[in-house]
Amino acid sequence: MLKTIFSLPADVYKNRRLVFKLAKNDFKTKYAGSYLGIIWAFIQPIVTILVYWFVFSVGFKPTMDNVGVPFVLYLVAGIVPWFFFQDALVGGTNALLEYNYLVKKVVFNISVLPVVKVISALFVHGFFVMFTIILYMFYGHYPDLYYLQILYYSLCVFLLVLGLCYATCAVVIFFRDLTQIINIGLQVGVWLTPIMWVAENALQDHPLLQKVLQINPMYYVVSGYRDSFIMKHWFWERPLWTLYFWVFTILCFLGGNWVFKRLRVHFADVL
């Protein structure tokens, strides 16, 4: 069983050049035919940030005690990793459906397709990380050693969402409603994760609820990005939370690989 599960990472490494080539092509062709092309990949997230910033800075001002930065900086540090998670999960879930012509080819190794979608989303994420750094510099917050943790937390999201995508892209072939369920889950998740609100202030009278919400692994990642940009904490200063995240992610990755392998033999027949 373990040999079957770990064969997926081996397949991805073996075909790494093909993966990056497909990822670049996927990124370029996603908006092919539109006048602005790949610019649309950046416009929608930026507009979303502006809307949230206006609503929560003008219409409804959250309590920013113990944060020490303008709300827009707090918002961007949390929403950038969420954009990556959301884009990668939606794209990865539909990877086999979108590339169904490759799935039907016996000689093609379809295990690389979810990785292609996640890497394609990573290109956009890299842009928004640079955007965030420049925005922080505009407000007088310049890069330091803590910024190196962004690479670590990006890896956290990458492996977490990849494990989920291996399971969801396999299941969605047989249960197409899963796409809608995931979209609803993301709509709920963005509010249950402290992106537009400060958990330490909003939940200071509800410590049990905060512990429950921390079960969400993206809570760990979002807090980590803010630790890097704002709070200046290292990830090893939260040893139990870090351990929980990696146990969850590894189990999720192994489980996703197992589901993918079990259902793989039926993909071509259903598609």
PDB file of C-alpha atoms in Angstrom:
ATOM      1  CA  MET A   1       0.000   0.000   0.000  1.00  0.00           C
ATOM      2  CA  LEU A   2       2.751   2.461   0.972  1.00  0.00           C
ATOM      3  CA  LYS A   3       4.591   1.657  -2.242  1.00  0.00           C
ATOM      4  CA  THR A   4       1.469   2.573  -4.221  1.00  0.00           C
ATOM      5  CA  ILE A   5       0.983   5.808  -2.287  1.00  0.00           C
ATOM      6  CA  PHE A   6       4.571   7.025  -2.536  1.00  0.00           C
ATOM      7  CA  SER A   7       4.724   6.220  -6.234  1.00  0.00           C
ATOM      8  CA  LEU A   8       2.848   9.459  -6.969  1.00  0.00           C
ATOM      9  CA  PRO A   9       5.562  11.800  -5.667  1.00  0.00           C
ATOM     10  CA  ALA A  10       8.087   9.647  -7.540  1.00  0.00           C
ATOM     11  CA  ASP A  11       6.070  10.041 -10.752  1.00  0.00           C
ATOM     12  CA  VAL A  12       5.957  13.809 -10.311  1.00  0.00           C
ATOM     13  CA  TYR A  13       9.709  14.050  -9.729  1.00  0.00           C
ATOM     14  CA  LYS A  14      10.431  11.786 -12.691  1.00  0.00           C
ATOM     15  CA  ASN A  15       8.307  13.987 -14.970  1.00  0.00           C
ATOM     16  CA  ARG A  16       9.296  17.318 -13.384  1.00  0.00           C
ATOM     17  CA  ARG A  17      10.275  18.939 -16.695  1.00  0.00           C
ATOM     18  CA  LEU A  18       6.961  18.003 -18.244  1.00  0.00           C
ATOM     19  CA  VAL A  19       5.147  19.285 -15.153  1.00  0.00           C
ATOM     20  CA  PHE A  20       6.733  22.736 -15.350  1.00  0.00           C
ATOM     21  CA  LYS A  21       6.197  22.913 -19.095  1.00  0.00           C
ATOM     22  CA  LEU A  22       2.508  22.055 -18.715  1.00  0.00           C
ATOM     23  CA  ALA A  23       2.161  24.463 -15.777  1.00  0.00           C
ATOM     24  CA  LYS A  24       3.556  27.364 -17.816  1.00  0.00           C
ATOM     25  CA  ASN A  25       1.327  26.468 -20.728  1.00  0.00           C
ATOM     26  CA  ASP A  26      -1.702  26.183 -18.439  1.00  0.00           C
ATOM     27  CA  PHE A  27      -0.973  29.613 -16.974  1.00  0.00           C
ATOM     28  CA  LYS A  28      -0.604  31.202 -20.411  1.00  0.00           C
ATOM     29  CA  THR A  29      -3.657  29.580 -22.017  1.00  0.00           C
ATOM     30  CA  LYS A  30      -6.083  29.992 -19.110  1.00  0.00           C
ATOM     31  CA  TYR A  31      -7.144  33.415 -20.368  1.00  0.00           C
ATOM     32  CA  ALA A  32      -6.274  32.930 -24.031  1.00  0.00           C
ATOM     33  CA  GLY A  33      -8.650  34.748 -26.370  1.00  0.00           C
ATOM     34  CA  SER A  34      -9.393  37.628 -24.000  1.00  0.00           C
ATOM     35  CA  TYR A  35      -7.985  41.080 -24.699  1.00  0.00           C
ATOM     36  CA  LEU A  36      -6.118  41.384 -21.397  1.00  0.00           C
ATOM     37  CA  GLY A  37      -4.952  37.761 -21.333  1.00  0.00           C
ATOM     38  CA  ILE A  38      -3.190  36.645 -18.136  1.00  0.00           C
ATOM     39  CA  ILE A  39      -3.726  40.089 -16.604  1.00  0.00           C
ATOM     40  CA  TRP A  40      -7.174  38.824 -15.598  1.00  0.00           C
ATOM     41  CA  ALA A  41      -5.454  36.407 -13.211  1.00  0.00           C
ATOM     42  CA  PHE A  42      -4.336  39.434 -11.190  1.00  0.00           C
ATOM     43  CA  ILE A  43      -7.245  41.841 -11.688  1.00  0.00           C
ATOM     44  CA  GLN A  44      -9.888  39.790  -9.875  1.00  0.00           C
ATOM     45  CA  PRO A  45      -7.861  39.249  -6.664  1.00  0.00           C
ATOM     46  CA  ILE A  46      -6.830  42.912  -6.600  1.00  0.00           C
ATOM     47  CA  VAL A  47     -10.448  44.037  -7.009  1.00  0.00           C
ATOM     48  CA  THR A  48     -11.461  41.649  -4.207  1.00  0.00           C
ATOM     49  CA  ILE A  49      -8.805  43.143  -1.917  1.00  0.00           C
ATOM     50  CA  LEU A  50      -9.982  46.667  -2.726  1.00  0.00           C
ATOM     51  CA  VAL A  51     -13.614  45.769  -2.004  1.00  0.00           C
ATOM     52  CA  TYR A  52     -12.761  44.146   1.345  1.00  0.00           C
ATOM     53  CA  TRP A  53     -10.496  47.062   2.234  1.00  0.00           C
ATOM     54  CA  PHE A  54     -13.249  49.598   1.488  1.00  0.00           C
ATOM     55  CA  VAL A  55     -15.960  47.662   3.329  1.00  0.00           C
ATOM     56  CA  PHE A  56     -13.906  47.010   6.449  1.00  0.00           C
ATOM     57  CA  SER A  57     -11.985  50.279   6.553  1.00  0.00           C
ATOM     58  CA  VAL A  58     -14.872  52.622   5.740  1.00  0.00           C
ATOM     59  CA  GLY A  59     -18.151  50.814   6.297  1.00  0.00           C
ATOM     60  CA  PHE A  60     -17.240  48.460   9.129  1.00  0.00           C
ATOM     61  CA  LYS A  61     -14.013  49.040  11.015  1.00  0.00           C
ATOM     62  CA  PRO A  62     -12.703  45.961  12.843  1.00  0.00           C
ATOM     63  CA  THR A  63     -10.828  46.409  16.103  1.00  0.00           C
ATOM     64  CA  MET A  64      -7.126  46.508  15.247  1.00  0.00           C
ATOM     65  CA  ASP A  65      -5.747  46.531  18.793  1.00  0.00           C
ATOM     66  CA  ASN A  66      -2.477  44.603  19.303  1.00  0.00           C
ATOM     67  CA  VAL A  67      -1.827  44.574  15.555  1.00  0.00           C
ATOM     68  CA  GLY A  68       0.023  47.848  15.016  1.00  0.00           C
ATOM     69  CA  VAL A  69      -0.441  48.153  11.254  1.00  0.00           C
ATOM     70  CA  PRO A  70      -3.131  49.635   8.982  1.00  0.00           C
ATOM     71  CA  PHE A  71      -5.993  47.264   8.202  1.00  0.00           C
ATOM     72  CA  VAL A  72      -5.046  46.964   4.528  1.00  0.00           C
ATOM     73  CA  LEU A  73      -1.676  45.437   5.512  1.00  0.00           C
ATOM     74  CA  TYR A  74      -3.331  43.014   7.909  1.00  0.00           C
ATOM     75  CA  LEU A  75      -5.873  42.071   5.235  1.00  0.00           C
ATOM     76  CA  VAL A  76      -3.384  41.498   2.418  1.00  0.00           C
ATOM     77  CA  ALA A  77      -1.071  39.348   4.551  1.00  0.00           C
ATOM     78  CA  GLY A  78      -3.964  37.000   5.260  1.00  0.00           C
ATOM     79  CA  ILE A  79      -5.816  36.977   1.974  1.00  0.00           C
ATOM     80  CA  VAL A  80      -2.810  36.321  -0.308  1.00  0.00           C
ATOM     81  CA  PRO A  81      -2.255  32.723   0.921  1.00  0.00           C
ATOM     82  CA  TRP A  82      -6.022  32.163   0.794  1.00  0.00           C
ATOM     83  CA  PHE A  83      -6.094  33.209  -2.875  1.00  0.00           C
ATOM     84  CA  PHE A  84      -3.391  30.630  -3.573  1.00  0.00           C
ATOM     85  CA  PHE A  85      -5.261  27.910  -1.691  1.00  0.00           C
ATOM     86  CA  GLN A  86      -8.563  28.745  -3.391  1.00  0.00           C
ATOM     87  CA  ASP A  87      -7.169  28.985  -6.920  1.00  0.00           C
ATOM     88  CA  ALA A  88      -5.117  25.801  -6.550  1.00  0.00           C
ATOM     89  CA  LEU A  89      -7.959  23.786  -5.011  1.00  0.00           C
ATOM     90  CA  VAL A  90     -10.518  24.781  -7.656  1.00  0.00           C
ATOM     91  CA  GLY A  91      -8.066  24.275 -10.502  1.00  0.00           C
ATOM     92  CA  GLY A  92      -6.670  21.031  -9.134  1.00  0.00           C
ATOM     93  CA  THR A  93     -10.129  19.580  -8.530  1.00  0.00           C
ATOM     94  CA  ASN A  94     -11.033  20.102 -12.185  1.00  0.00           C
ATOM     95  CA  ALA A  95      -7.633  19.073 -13.562  1.00  0.00           C
ATOM     96  CA  LEU A  96      -8.687  15.672 -14.889  1.00  0.00           C
ATOM     97  CA  LEU A  97     -11.931  17.029 -16.310  1.00  0.00           C
ATOM     98  CA  GLU A  98     -10.135  19.850 -18.077  1.00  0.00           C
ATOM     99  CA  TYR A  99      -7.406  17.571 -19.442  1.00  0.00           C
ATOM    100  CA  ASN A 100      -9.716  14.626 -20.121  1.00  0.00           C
ATOM    101  CA  TYR A 101      -8.124  14.120 -23.567  1.00  0.00           C
ATOM    102  CA  LEU A 102      -4.832  13.333 -21.790  1.00  0.00           C
ATOM    103  CA  VAL A 103      -6.518  11.065 -19.249  1.00  0.00           C
ATOM    104  CA  LYS A 104      -7.743   8.854 -22.093  1.00  0.00           C
ATOM    105  CA  LYS A 105      -4.218   8.394 -23.420  1.00  0.00           C
ATOM    106  CA  VAL A 106      -2.767   5.203 -22.008  1.00  0.00           C
ATOM    107  CA  VAL A 107       0.845   6.394 -22.333  1.00  0.00           C
ATOM    108  CA  PHE A 108       0.335   9.671 -20.438  1.00  0.00           C
ATOM    109  CA  ASN A 109       1.056   9.783 -16.710  1.00  0.00           C
ATOM    110  CA  ILE A 110      -2.050  11.562 -15.402  1.00  0.00           C
ATOM    111  CA  SER A 111      -0.724  11.783 -11.839  1.00  0.00           C
ATOM    112  CA  VAL A 112       1.123  14.981 -12.825  1.00  0.00           C
ATOM    113  CA  LEU A 113      -2.033  16.901 -13.768  1.00  0.00           C
ATOM    114  CA  PRO A 114      -3.074  18.049 -10.262  1.00  0.00           C
ATOM    115  CA  VAL A 115       0.503  19.262  -9.689  1.00  0.00           C
ATOM    116  CA  VAL A 116       0.340  21.227 -12.939  1.00  0.00           C
ATOM    117  CA  LYS A 117      -2.683  23.161 -11.677  1.00  0.00           C
ATOM    118  CA  VAL A 118      -1.150  23.862  -8.272  1.00  0.00           C
ATOM    119  CA  ILE A 119       2.094  25.129  -9.820  1.00  0.00           C
ATOM    120  CA  SER A 120       0.083  27.270 -12.240  1.00  0.00           C
ATOM    121  CA  ALA A 121      -1.614  28.875  -9.217  1.00  0.00           C
ATOM    122  CA  LEU A 122       1.817  29.266  -7.604  1.00  0.00           C
ATOM    123  CA  PHE A 123       2.891  31.621 -10.410  1.00  0.00           C
ATOM    124  CA  VAL A 124       0.093  34.027  -9.485  1.00  0.00           C
ATOM    125  CA  HIS A 125       0.880  33.593  -5.798  1.00  0.00           C
ATOM    126  CA  GLY A 126       4.478  34.646  -6.413  1.00  0.00           C
ATOM    127  CA  PHE A 127       3.248  37.891  -7.977  1.00  0.00           C
ATOM    128  CA  PHE A 128       1.005  38.658  -5.004  1.00  0.00           C
ATOM    129  CA  VAL A 129       3.754  37.937  -2.495  1.00  0.00           C
ATOM    130  CA  MET A 130       5.901  40.530  -4.297  1.00  0.00           C
ATOM    131  CA  PHE A 131       2.903  42.870  -4.384  1.00  0.00           C
ATOM    132  CA  THR A 132       2.516  42.449  -0.619  1.00  0.00           C
ATOM    133  CA  ILE A 133       6.200  43.118   0.050  1.00  0.00           C
ATOM    134  CA  ILE A 134       6.087  46.303  -2.061  1.00  0.00           C
ATOM    135  CA  LEU A 135       2.896  47.424  -0.306  1.00  0.00           C
ATOM    136  CA  TYR A 136       4.525  46.924   3.094  1.00  0.00           C
ATOM    137  CA  MET A 137       7.578  48.894   1.957  1.00  0.00           C
ATOM    138  CA  PHE A 138       5.266  51.712   0.849  1.00  0.00           C
ATOM    139  CA  TYR A 139       4.008  51.860   4.450  1.00  0.00           C
ATOM    140  CA  GLY A 140       7.547  51.806   5.843  1.00  0.00           C
ATOM    141  CA  HIS A 141       7.831  48.089   6.700  1.00  0.00           C
ATOM    142  CA  TYR A 142      10.928  46.748   4.988  1.00  0.00           C
ATOM    143  CA  PRO A 143      11.918  43.075   4.469  1.00  0.00           C
ATOM    144  CA  ASP A 144      13.822  41.258   7.208  1.00  0.00           C
ATOM    145  CA  LEU A 145      14.802  37.688   8.047  1.00  0.00           C
ATOM    146  CA  TYR A 146      11.239  36.811   9.039  1.00  0.00           C
ATOM    147  CA  TYR A 147      10.224  37.184   5.387  1.00  0.00           C
ATOM    148  CA  LEU A 148      12.134  33.969   4.640  1.00  0.00           C
ATOM    149  CA  GLN A 149       9.286  32.140   6.376  1.00  0.00           C
ATOM    150  CA  ILE A 150       7.031  33.024   3.445  1.00  0.00           C
ATOM    151  CA  LEU A 151       8.802  30.261   1.512  1.00  0.00           C
ATOM    152  CA  TYR A 152       8.040  27.821   4.315  1.00  0.00           C
ATOM    153  CA  TYR A 153       4.367  28.769   4.554  1.00  0.00           C
ATOM    154  CA  SER A 154       4.020  28.712   0.758  1.00  0.00           C
ATOM    155  CA  LEU A 155       5.325  25.137   0.881  1.00  0.00           C
ATOM    156  CA  CYS A 156       2.745  24.422   3.585  1.00  0.00           C
ATOM    157  CA  VAL A 157      -0.103  25.548   1.328  1.00  0.00           C
ATOM    158  CA  PHE A 158       1.383  23.765  -1.667  1.00  0.00           C
ATOM    159  CA  LEU A 159       1.521  20.346  -0.001  1.00  0.00           C
ATOM    160  CA  LEU A 160      -1.802  20.776   1.804  1.00  0.00           C
ATOM    161  CA  VAL A 161      -3.746  21.704  -1.326  1.00  0.00           C
ATOM    162  CA  LEU A 162      -1.948  19.117  -3.447  1.00  0.00           C
ATOM    163  CA  GLY A 163      -3.035  16.340  -1.105  1.00  0.00           C
ATOM    164  CA  LEU A 164      -6.605  17.625  -1.226  1.00  0.00           C
ATOM    165  CA  CYS A 165      -6.517  17.902  -5.022  1.00  0.00           C
ATOM    166  CA  TYR A 166      -5.434  14.306  -5.511  1.00  0.00           C
ATOM    167  CA  ALA A 167      -8.570  13.221  -3.673  1.00  0.00           C
ATOM    168  CA  THR A 168     -10.996  15.793  -5.081  1.00  0.00           C
ATOM    169  CA  CYS A 169      -9.907  15.489  -8.727  1.00  0.00           C
ATOM    170  CA  ALA A 170     -10.488  11.728  -8.525  1.00  0.00           C
ATOM    171  CA  VAL A 171     -13.853  11.921  -6.767  1.00  0.00           C
ATOM    172  CA  VAL A 172     -15.262  14.736  -8.926  1.00  0.00           C
ATOM    173  CA  ILE A 173     -15.152  12.499 -12.007  1.00  0.00           C
ATOM    174  CA  PHE A 174     -17.787  10.273 -10.404  1.00  0.00           C
ATOM    175  CA  PHE A 175     -19.544  12.965  -8.350  1.00  0.00           C
ATOM    176  CA  ARG A 176     -19.664  16.225 -10.316  1.00  0.00           C
ATOM    177  CA  ASP A 177     -21.543  18.030  -7.532  1.00  0.00           C
ATOM    178  CA  LEU A 178     -18.291  18.066  -5.557  1.00  0.00           C
ATOM    179  CA  THR A 179     -17.250  21.197  -7.469  1.00  0.00           C
ATOM    180  CA  GLN A 180     -20.224  23.128  -6.106  1.00  0.00           C
ATOM    181  CA  ILE A 181     -19.650  21.763  -2.610  1.00  0.00           C
ATOM    182  CA  ILE A 182     -16.040  22.951  -2.709  1.00  0.00           C
ATOM    183  CA  ASN A 183     -17.103  26.416  -3.900  1.00  0.00           C
ATOM    184  CA  ILE A 184     -19.540  26.693  -1.000  1.00  0.00           C
ATOM    185  CA  GLY A 185     -16.885  25.417   1.396  1.00  0.00           C
ATOM    186  CA  LEU A 186     -14.465  28.097   0.193  1.00  0.00           C
ATOM    187  CA  GLN A 187     -17.108  30.809   0.625  1.00  0.00           C
ATOM    188  CA  VAL A 188     -17.644  29.706   4.219  1.00  0.00           C
ATOM    189  CA  GLY A 189     -13.971  29.049   4.880  1.00  0.00           C
ATOM    190  CA  VAL A 190     -12.827  32.551   4.001  1.00  0.00           C
ATOM    191  CA  TRP A 191     -14.989  33.872   6.854  1.00  0.00           C
ATOM    192  CA  LEU A 192     -14.127  31.161   9.381  1.00  0.00           C
ATOM    193  CA  THR A 193     -10.440  31.859   8.771  1.00  0.00           C
ATOM    194  CA  PRO A 194      -9.305  35.142  10.398  1.00  0.00           C
ATOM    195  CA  ILE A 195      -8.681  37.027   7.179  1.00  0.00           C
ATOM    196  CA  MET A 196     -11.041  39.982   7.486  1.00  0.00           C
ATOM    197  CA  TRP A 197     -11.070  39.995  11.282  1.00  0.00           C
ATOM    198  CA  VAL A 198      -8.551  39.856  14.129  1.00  0.00           C
ATOM    199  CA  ALA A 199      -8.921  36.555  15.955  1.00  0.00           C
ATOM    200  CA  GLU A 200      -7.137  37.736  19.103  1.00  0.00           C
ATOM    201  CA  ASN A 201      -9.643  40.576  19.502  1.00  0.00           C
ATOM    202  CA  ALA A 202     -12.841  39.010  18.183  1.00  0.00           C
ATOM    203  CA  LEU A 203     -12.440  35.744  20.116  1.00  0.00           C
ATOM    204  CA  GLN A 204     -10.743  36.943  23.277  1.00  0.00           C
ATOM    205  CA  ASP A 205     -13.867  36.025  25.280  1.00  0.00           C
ATOM    206  CA  HIS A 206     -14.272  32.697  23.444  1.00  0.00           C
ATOM    207  CA  PRO A 207     -10.984  30.791  23.786  1.00  0.00           C
ATOM    208  CA  LEU A 208     -12.672  27.436  23.137  1.00  0.00           C
ATOM    209  CA  LEU A 209     -14.123  28.676  19.838  1.00  0.00           C
ATOM    210  CA  GLN A 210     -10.693  29.920  18.807  1.00  0.00           C
ATOM    211  CA  LYS A 211      -9.229  26.474  19.480  1.00  0.00           C
ATOM    212  CA  VAL A 212     -11.971  24.905  17.369  1.00  0.00           C
ATOM    213  CA  LEU A 213     -11.324  27.281  14.464  1.00  0.00           C
ATOM    214  CA  GLN A 214      -7.611  26.503  14.643  1.00  0.00           C
ATOM    215  CA  ILE A 215      -8.423  22.978  13.476  1.00  0.00           C
ATOM    216  CA  ASN A 216      -8.667  24.573  10.035  1.00  0.00           C
ATOM    217  CA  PRO A 217      -5.107  24.172   8.653  1.00  0.00           C
ATOM    218  CA  MET A 218      -5.395  27.421   6.690  1.00  0.00           C
ATOM    219  CA  TYR A 219      -5.727  29.235  10.024  1.00  0.00           C
ATOM    220  CA  TYR A 220      -2.147  28.118  10.718  1.00  0.00           C
ATOM    221  CA  VAL A 221      -0.935  29.323   7.308  1.00  0.00           C
ATOM    222  CA  VAL A 222      -2.704  32.696   7.450  1.00  0.00           C
ATOM    223  CA  SER A 223      -1.354  33.295  10.965  1.00  0.00           C
ATOM    224  CA  GLY A 224       2.081  32.305   9.695  1.00  0.00           C
ATOM    225  CA  TYR A 225       2.047  34.874   6.908  1.00  0.00           C
ATOM    226  CA  ARG A 226       1.104  37.529   9.447  1.00  0.00           C
ATOM    227  CA  ASP A 227       3.806  36.295  11.796  1.00  0.00           C
ATOM    228  CA  SER A 228       6.270  36.882   8.950  1.00  0.00           C
ATOM    229  CA  PHE A 229       4.991  40.285   7.864  1.00  0.00           C
ATOM    230  CA  ILE A 230       3.645  41.780  11.083  1.00  0.00           C
ATOM    231  CA  MET A 231       4.047  39.897  14.366  1.00  0.00           C
ATOM    232  CA  LYS A 232       7.650  38.773  13.776  1.00  0.00           C
ATOM    233  CA  HIS A 233       7.347  35.264  15.190  1.00  0.00           C
ATOM    234  CA  TRP A 234       9.139  32.135  13.945  1.00  0.00           C
ATOM    235  CA  PHE A 235       7.096  29.058  13.096  1.00  0.00           C
ATOM    236  CA  TRP A 236       8.958  26.947  15.667  1.00  0.00           C
ATOM    237  CA  GLU A 237       7.637  29.222  18.409  1.00  0.00           C
ATOM    238  CA  ARG A 238       4.296  27.410  17.918  1.00  0.00           C
ATOM    239  CA  PRO A 239       5.579  23.807  18.137  1.00  0.00           C
ATOM    240  CA  LEU A 240       2.288  22.034  18.900  1.00  0.00           C
ATOM    241  CA  TRP A 241       0.352  23.926  16.237  1.00  0.00           C
ATOM    242  CA  THR A 242       3.120  23.288  13.706  1.00  0.00           C
ATOM    243  CA  LEU A 243       3.148  19.586  14.598  1.00  0.00           C
ATOM    244  CA  TYR A 244      -0.632  19.396  14.220  1.00  0.00           C
ATOM    245  CA  PHE A 245      -0.507  21.079  10.808  1.00  0.00           C
ATOM    246  CA  TRP A 246       2.115  18.707   9.437  1.00  0.00           C
ATOM    247  CA  VAL A 247       0.413  15.606  10.807  1.00  0.00           C
ATOM    248  CA  PHE A 248      -2.847  16.777   9.204  1.00  0.00           C
ATOM    249  CA  THR A 249      -1.136  17.644   5.913  1.00  0.00           C
ATOM    250  CA  ILE A 250       0.809  14.382   5.672  1.00  0.00           C
ATOM    251  CA  LEU A 251      -2.311  12.336   6.410  1.00  0.00           C
ATOM    252  CA  CYS A 252      -4.230  14.408   3.877  1.00  0.00           C
ATOM    253  CA  PHE A 253      -1.505  13.894   1.267  1.00  0.00           C
ATOM    254  CA  LEU A 254      -1.290  10.147   1.861  1.00  0.00           C
ATOM    255  CA  GLY A 255      -5.078   9.829   1.879  1.00  0.00           C
ATOM    256  CA  GLY A 256      -5.409  11.836  -1.322  1.00  0.00           C
ATOM    257  CA  ASN A 257      -2.804   9.709  -3.059  1.00  0.00           C
ATOM    258  CA  TRP A 258      -4.557   6.531  -1.921  1.00  0.00           C
ATOM    259  CA  VAL A 259      -7.944   7.704  -3.235  1.00  0.00           C
ATOM    260  CA  PHE A 260      -6.366   8.754  -6.530  1.00  0.00           C
ATOM    261  CA  LYS A 261      -4.679   5.383  -7.008  1.00  0.00           C
ATOM    262  CA  ARG A 262      -7.804   3.407  -6.111  1.00  0.00           C
ATOM    263  CA  LEU A 263     -10.039   5.278  -8.580  1.00  0.00           C
ATOM    264  CA  ARG A 264      -7.478   5.830 -11.319  1.00  0.00           C
ATOM    265  CA  VAL A 265      -8.297   2.654 -13.257  1.00  0.00           C
ATOM    266  CA  HIS A 266     -11.860   3.889 -13.847  1.00  0.00           C
ATOM    267  CA  PHE A 267     -11.067   7.445 -15.036  1.00  0.00           C
ATOM    268  CA  ALA A 268     -10.901   6.778 -18.771  1.00  0.00           C
ATOM    269  CA  ASP A 269     -14.103   4.720 -18.734  1.00  0.00           C
ATOM    270  CA  VAL A 270     -16.151   7.436 -17.002  1.00  0.00           C
ATOM    271  CA  LEU A 271     -14.699  10.327 -18.970  1.00  0.00           C
TER     272      LEU A 271
END
